[in-house]
Amino acid sequence: MRKSGQHDSGDAHAQGPWSFEFDKMQARVAAVRIHAHALAEELPTHQHRQGQLAMVLRGTVTCEVPGALWMAPLHGGFWIPGGVPHSLRVSPGGNVCFLFVEDAAAVMPPTCCALGISPLLRELILRLVVMAGDPQCEPRAQRLHAVLLDELVRMPTEALYLPVSEEPRLRRLLDALMRDPSDRTTAAQWASRLAMSERTLTRLVQLETGMSFGRWSQRLRLIVALQWLTSGLSVQQVANDLGYDSVSAFIAMFRKAMGQPPARYLAQRR
């Protein structure tokens, strides 16, 4: 995993002090912990045969797979099946555990998904990180693997992601909104910035993402809101930071999208 702005050849190995050699993994399950410092830590697009769970302890993790952007909130995670090309970005100051699972070890979802993390699963993964590389811990680690996998397959899933496109103009739009999700620039204004007509932009967004411009930009803000809320920000602060005219307007959007208001949603997740 590298600092933002660095690149590698895109092979299956993370470079640097947090390197993990996927092709030399011998156990059914392995875990590694990543600490990002003042700068974001990035791993360019790569793939490996093992499935991967990203579990967030502090900060956020963004994962991009073909056609979709996943953002894991604090104390949550997402699952990436083996063989799926993906890139990862850990926010500055982030603290993340990555759990690698051999395909034959557990029956996991065949597609990417957000995954709930129970307190038991969290502690099992953290214990596995501590045991890594210690031969004396091997018998205990084998017993821990069985319990961990049994808990892992029971975790609830959620298909909450942002459809994305490699079309260059839409990438510019995505990057701008990710930098400032409170930006309320209209479709007509974005079309002018991107040197196209509003009709062309709205058709392009629909074609590439399967959503209207309004729904797509709202989904982005919803995912960002979930990250911020689970990181400890208040509903009022999130509403303000996302550019909503009032807290009630934000709550109404959240309720419509998630089926319940933010406070109830967070209480159930905790």
Short mmCIF file of C-alpha atoms in Angstrom, two decimals:
data_model
loop_
_atom_site.label_atom_id
_atom_site.label_comp_id
_atom_site.label_asym_id
_atom_site.label_seq_id
_atom_site.Cartn_x
_atom_site.Cartn_y
_atom_site.Cartn_z
CA MET A 1 0.00 0.00 0.00
CA ARG A 2 1.40 3.39 -0.99
CA LYS A 3 0.86 7.01 -0.16
CA SER A 4 -1.46 9.01 -2.33
CA GLY A 5 0.13 10.00 -5.61
CA GLN A 6 2.43 6.97 -5.90
CA HIS A 7 1.94 4.20 -8.40
CA ASP A 8 3.05 0.66 -9.07
CA SER A 9 2.68 -1.88 -11.84
CA GLY A 10 -0.70 -3.05 -10.57
CA ASP A 11 0.38 -6.56 -9.55
CA ALA A 12 -1.12 -8.46 -6.64
CA HIS A 13 1.42 -7.27 -4.07
CA ALA A 14 1.18 -4.19 -1.91
CA GLN A 15 4.54 -2.48 -1.73
CA GLY A 16 6.19 -0.91 1.31
CA PRO A 17 6.13 -1.70 5.04
CA TRP A 18 2.58 -3.15 4.91
CA SER A 19 3.28 -5.59 2.07
CA PHE A 20 1.31 -8.82 2.05
CA GLU A 21 2.33 -11.58 -0.34
CA PHE A 22 -0.99 -13.03 -1.40
CA ASP A 23 0.49 -15.88 -3.44
CA LYS A 24 2.49 -17.12 -0.43
CA MET A 25 -0.47 -17.25 1.95
CA GLN A 26 -0.62 -20.79 3.33
CA ALA A 27 -3.34 -20.54 5.97
CA ARG A 28 -7.04 -20.48 5.11
CA VAL A 29 -7.30 -17.08 6.79
CA ALA A 30 -4.82 -14.25 7.33
CA ALA A 31 -5.10 -10.69 8.61
CA VAL A 32 -3.01 -7.54 8.33
CA ARG A 33 -3.48 -4.11 9.92
CA ILE A 34 -2.86 -0.80 8.14
CA HIS A 35 -2.17 2.51 9.86
CA ALA A 36 -2.36 5.59 7.63
CA HIS A 37 -0.58 8.67 8.92
CA ALA A 38 -0.92 12.29 7.77
CA LEU A 39 -1.41 11.29 4.14
CA ALA A 40 -3.91 8.89 2.62
CA GLU A 41 -2.60 5.42 1.85
CA GLU A 42 -3.47 3.98 -1.56
CA LEU A 43 -3.13 0.64 -3.28
CA PRO A 44 -3.69 0.87 -7.04
CA THR A 45 -5.88 -1.61 -8.91
CA HIS A 46 -4.87 -5.24 -8.28
CA GLN A 47 -6.49 -8.62 -7.66
CA HIS A 48 -5.80 -11.87 -5.83
CA ARG A 49 -7.40 -15.27 -5.49
CA GLN A 50 -8.45 -14.75 -1.87
CA GLY A 51 -11.59 -12.94 -0.85
CA GLN A 52 -10.92 -9.83 1.23
CA LEU A 53 -12.77 -8.15 4.07
CA ALA A 54 -11.88 -4.55 4.92
CA MET A 55 -12.76 -3.70 8.53
CA VAL A 56 -12.54 -0.06 9.58
CA LEU A 57 -11.27 0.77 13.08
CA ARG A 58 -10.69 4.48 12.54
CA GLY A 59 -11.29 6.75 9.56
CA THR A 60 -12.72 5.40 6.32
CA VAL A 61 -11.79 3.09 3.45
CA THR A 62 -12.82 3.55 -0.15
CA CYS A 63 -12.75 0.63 -2.56
CA GLU A 64 -13.33 0.90 -6.29
CA VAL A 65 -14.22 -2.17 -8.33
CA PRO A 66 -15.32 -2.25 -11.98
CA GLY A 67 -18.45 -0.09 -12.15
CA ALA A 68 -18.84 0.67 -8.44
CA LEU A 69 -17.40 2.63 -5.54
CA TRP A 70 -17.78 1.22 -2.03
CA MET A 71 -17.11 3.24 1.13
CA ALA A 72 -16.89 1.42 4.44
CA PRO A 73 -18.00 3.29 7.58
CA LEU A 74 -16.42 3.13 11.01
CA HIS A 75 -16.96 -0.29 12.69
CA GLY A 76 -18.27 -1.66 9.40
CA GLY A 77 -16.64 -3.23 6.40
CA PHE A 78 -17.06 -4.51 2.88
CA TRP A 79 -16.38 -7.81 1.18
CA ILE A 80 -14.45 -8.22 -2.09
CA PRO A 81 -14.65 -11.71 -3.63
CA GLY A 82 -11.46 -13.32 -4.89
CA GLY A 83 -10.41 -12.44 -8.41
CA VAL A 84 -12.18 -9.06 -8.49
CA PRO A 85 -9.90 -6.16 -9.59
CA HIS A 86 -10.02 -3.40 -7.00
CA SER A 87 -8.18 -0.37 -5.65
CA LEU A 88 -8.15 0.76 -2.03
CA ARG A 89 -7.73 4.08 -0.28
CA VAL A 90 -7.39 4.55 3.50
CA SER A 91 -8.18 8.07 4.73
CA PRO A 92 -5.48 10.09 6.54
CA GLY A 93 -5.16 8.83 10.10
CA GLY A 94 -7.14 5.71 9.20
CA ASN A 95 -6.74 2.38 10.96
CA VAL A 96 -7.94 -0.66 9.04
CA CYS A 97 -7.73 -4.44 9.21
CA PHE A 98 -7.78 -6.53 6.04
CA LEU A 99 -8.85 -10.14 6.38
CA PHE A 100 -7.95 -12.53 3.53
CA VAL A 101 -9.99 -15.71 3.15
CA GLU A 102 -9.34 -18.61 0.78
CA ASP A 103 -12.29 -19.31 -1.49
CA ALA A 104 -12.76 -22.86 -0.20
CA ALA A 105 -12.65 -21.82 3.46
CA ALA A 106 -16.12 -20.27 3.69
CA VAL A 107 -19.26 -19.67 1.63
CA MET A 108 -19.17 -15.91 1.18
CA PRO A 109 -21.17 -13.58 -1.11
CA PRO A 110 -20.11 -13.96 -4.77
CA THR A 111 -20.32 -10.19 -5.35
CA CYS A 112 -19.02 -7.13 -3.50
CA CYS A 113 -21.17 -5.99 -0.59
CA ALA A 114 -21.14 -3.96 2.60
CA LEU A 115 -20.81 -6.32 5.55
CA GLY A 116 -21.82 -5.92 9.17
CA ILE A 117 -19.07 -6.51 11.75
CA SER A 118 -20.11 -7.96 15.11
CA PRO A 119 -18.05 -7.18 18.24
CA LEU A 120 -17.00 -10.85 18.36
CA LEU A 121 -15.80 -10.87 14.73
CA ARG A 122 -13.93 -7.62 15.30
CA GLU A 123 -12.03 -9.05 18.27
CA LEU A 124 -11.28 -12.32 16.48
CA ILE A 125 -9.73 -10.45 13.53
CA LEU A 126 -7.68 -8.25 15.86
CA ARG A 127 -6.42 -11.32 17.70
CA LEU A 128 -5.44 -12.92 14.41
CA VAL A 129 -3.39 -9.82 13.54
CA VAL A 130 -1.49 -10.13 16.83
CA MET A 131 -0.76 -13.83 16.21
CA ALA A 132 0.49 -13.35 12.66
CA GLY A 133 4.00 -14.65 12.05
CA ASP A 134 4.41 -16.28 15.48
CA PRO A 135 4.96 -20.07 15.11
CA GLN A 136 4.16 -20.61 18.78
CA CYS A 137 0.66 -19.27 18.20
CA GLU A 138 -0.09 -21.60 15.29
CA PRO A 139 -2.23 -24.16 17.23
CA ARG A 140 -4.29 -21.35 18.77
CA ALA A 141 -4.56 -19.62 15.40
CA GLN A 142 -5.99 -22.77 13.80
CA ARG A 143 -8.70 -22.95 16.44
CA LEU A 144 -9.37 -19.24 16.07
CA HIS A 145 -9.79 -19.65 12.29
CA ALA A 146 -12.71 -22.01 12.76
CA VAL A 147 -14.57 -19.67 15.12
CA LEU A 148 -13.80 -16.63 12.96
CA LEU A 149 -15.10 -18.24 9.77
CA ASP A 150 -18.22 -19.45 11.54
CA GLU A 151 -18.94 -15.87 12.67
CA LEU A 152 -17.96 -14.30 9.34
CA VAL A 153 -20.53 -16.18 7.26
CA ARG A 154 -23.30 -15.00 9.61
CA MET A 155 -22.70 -11.28 9.09
CA PRO A 156 -25.51 -9.26 7.43
CA THR A 157 -24.90 -7.84 3.98
CA GLU A 158 -26.04 -4.63 2.31
CA ALA A 159 -25.78 -3.55 -1.34
CA LEU A 160 -25.08 0.11 -0.71
CA TYR A 161 -22.63 1.44 -3.29
CA LEU A 162 -22.18 4.18 -5.85
CA PRO A 163 -22.21 3.18 -9.55
CA VAL A 164 -19.19 4.74 -11.26
CA SER A 165 -17.90 5.05 -14.79
CA GLU A 166 -14.50 5.30 -16.44
CA GLU A 167 -15.85 7.86 -18.92
CA PRO A 168 -13.35 10.76 -18.50
CA ARG A 169 -15.94 13.53 -18.05
CA LEU A 170 -17.88 11.53 -15.48
CA ARG A 171 -14.65 10.77 -13.64
CA ARG A 172 -14.05 14.51 -13.35
CA LEU A 173 -17.55 14.91 -11.98
CA LEU A 174 -17.08 12.08 -9.47
CA ASP A 175 -13.69 13.36 -8.28
CA ALA A 176 -15.10 16.85 -7.75
CA LEU A 177 -18.10 15.63 -5.73
CA MET A 178 -15.92 13.32 -3.66
CA ARG A 179 -13.73 16.29 -2.76
CA ASP A 180 -16.79 18.40 -1.90
CA PRO A 181 -20.02 16.41 -1.48
CA SER A 182 -21.82 19.60 -0.41
CA ASP A 183 -21.44 21.00 -3.94
CA ARG A 184 -24.97 21.72 -5.22
CA THR A 185 -23.97 22.55 -8.79
CA THR A 186 -26.89 21.71 -11.09
CA ALA A 187 -26.78 19.32 -14.02
CA ALA A 188 -26.93 22.31 -16.39
CA GLN A 189 -23.95 23.94 -14.65
CA TRP A 190 -21.96 20.70 -14.67
CA ALA A 191 -22.72 20.25 -18.35
CA SER A 192 -21.30 23.70 -19.05
CA ARG A 193 -18.15 22.91 -17.06
CA LEU A 194 -17.72 19.63 -18.94
CA ALA A 195 -18.29 21.22 -22.36
CA MET A 196 -21.48 19.38 -23.25
CA SER A 197 -25.20 20.02 -23.27
CA GLU A 198 -27.35 19.26 -20.24
CA ARG A 199 -29.24 16.69 -22.27
CA THR A 200 -26.01 14.90 -23.21
CA LEU A 201 -24.83 14.87 -19.59
CA THR A 202 -28.08 13.49 -18.19
CA ARG A 203 -28.16 10.79 -20.87
CA LEU A 204 -24.52 9.90 -20.21
CA VAL A 205 -25.06 9.59 -16.45
CA GLN A 206 -28.13 7.40 -17.00
CA LEU A 207 -26.32 5.21 -19.53
CA GLU A 208 -23.16 4.76 -17.47
CA THR A 209 -24.63 4.42 -13.96
CA GLY A 210 -28.26 3.34 -14.47
CA MET A 211 -29.39 6.35 -12.44
CA SER A 212 -30.57 9.87 -13.11
CA PHE A 213 -28.16 12.67 -12.27
CA GLY A 214 -30.25 13.60 -9.22
CA ARG A 215 -30.45 10.05 -7.84
CA TRP A 216 -26.77 9.41 -8.48
CA SER A 217 -25.57 12.56 -6.70
CA GLN A 218 -27.98 11.87 -3.83
CA ARG A 219 -26.59 8.31 -3.48
CA LEU A 220 -23.08 9.74 -3.23
CA ARG A 221 -24.16 12.10 -0.45
CA LEU A 222 -25.99 9.29 1.35
CA ILE A 223 -22.89 7.09 1.42
CA VAL A 224 -20.74 9.98 2.61
CA ALA A 225 -23.37 10.75 5.27
CA LEU A 226 -23.22 7.17 6.53
CA GLN A 227 -19.46 7.41 6.84
CA TRP A 228 -19.62 10.66 8.77
CA LEU A 229 -22.47 9.57 11.05
CA THR A 230 -20.80 6.32 12.04
CA SER A 231 -17.58 8.23 12.65
CA GLY A 232 -19.34 10.20 15.39
CA LEU A 233 -20.55 13.40 13.69
CA SER A 234 -23.99 14.63 14.73
CA VAL A 235 -26.96 14.57 12.36
CA GLN A 236 -27.00 18.37 12.38
CA GLN A 237 -23.32 18.64 11.49
CA VAL A 238 -23.64 16.10 8.67
CA ALA A 239 -26.69 17.91 7.29
CA ASN A 240 -24.81 21.20 7.35
CA ASP A 241 -21.62 19.78 5.86
CA LEU A 242 -23.58 18.18 3.01
CA GLY A 243 -25.24 21.46 2.15
CA TYR A 244 -28.83 20.70 3.18
CA ASP A 245 -31.04 23.70 3.91
CA SER A 246 -32.24 22.12 7.15
CA VAL A 247 -31.72 19.08 9.34
CA SER A 248 -35.30 17.97 8.63
CA ALA A 249 -34.58 17.95 4.87
CA PHE A 250 -31.56 15.70 5.44
CA ILE A 251 -33.53 13.37 7.72
CA ALA A 252 -36.31 13.12 5.13
CA MET A 253 -33.78 12.15 2.44
CA PHE A 254 -32.18 9.58 4.73
CA ARG A 255 -35.53 8.08 5.77
CA LYS A 256 -36.64 7.75 2.14
CA ALA A 257 -33.39 6.03 1.14
CA MET A 258 -32.83 3.80 4.20
CA GLY A 259 -36.38 3.26 5.46
CA GLN A 260 -35.75 4.87 8.84
CA PRO A 261 -34.27 8.07 10.29
CA PRO A 262 -30.52 8.31 11.00
CA ALA A 263 -30.78 7.89 14.78
CA ARG A 264 -32.74 4.64 14.52
CA TYR A 265 -30.52 3.29 11.74
CA LEU A 266 -27.37 3.94 13.80
CA ALA A 267 -28.89 2.50 16.97
CA GLN A 268 -29.68 -0.76 15.19
CA ARG A 269 -26.17 -0.95 13.70
CA ARG A 270 -24.59 -0.45 17.11
#
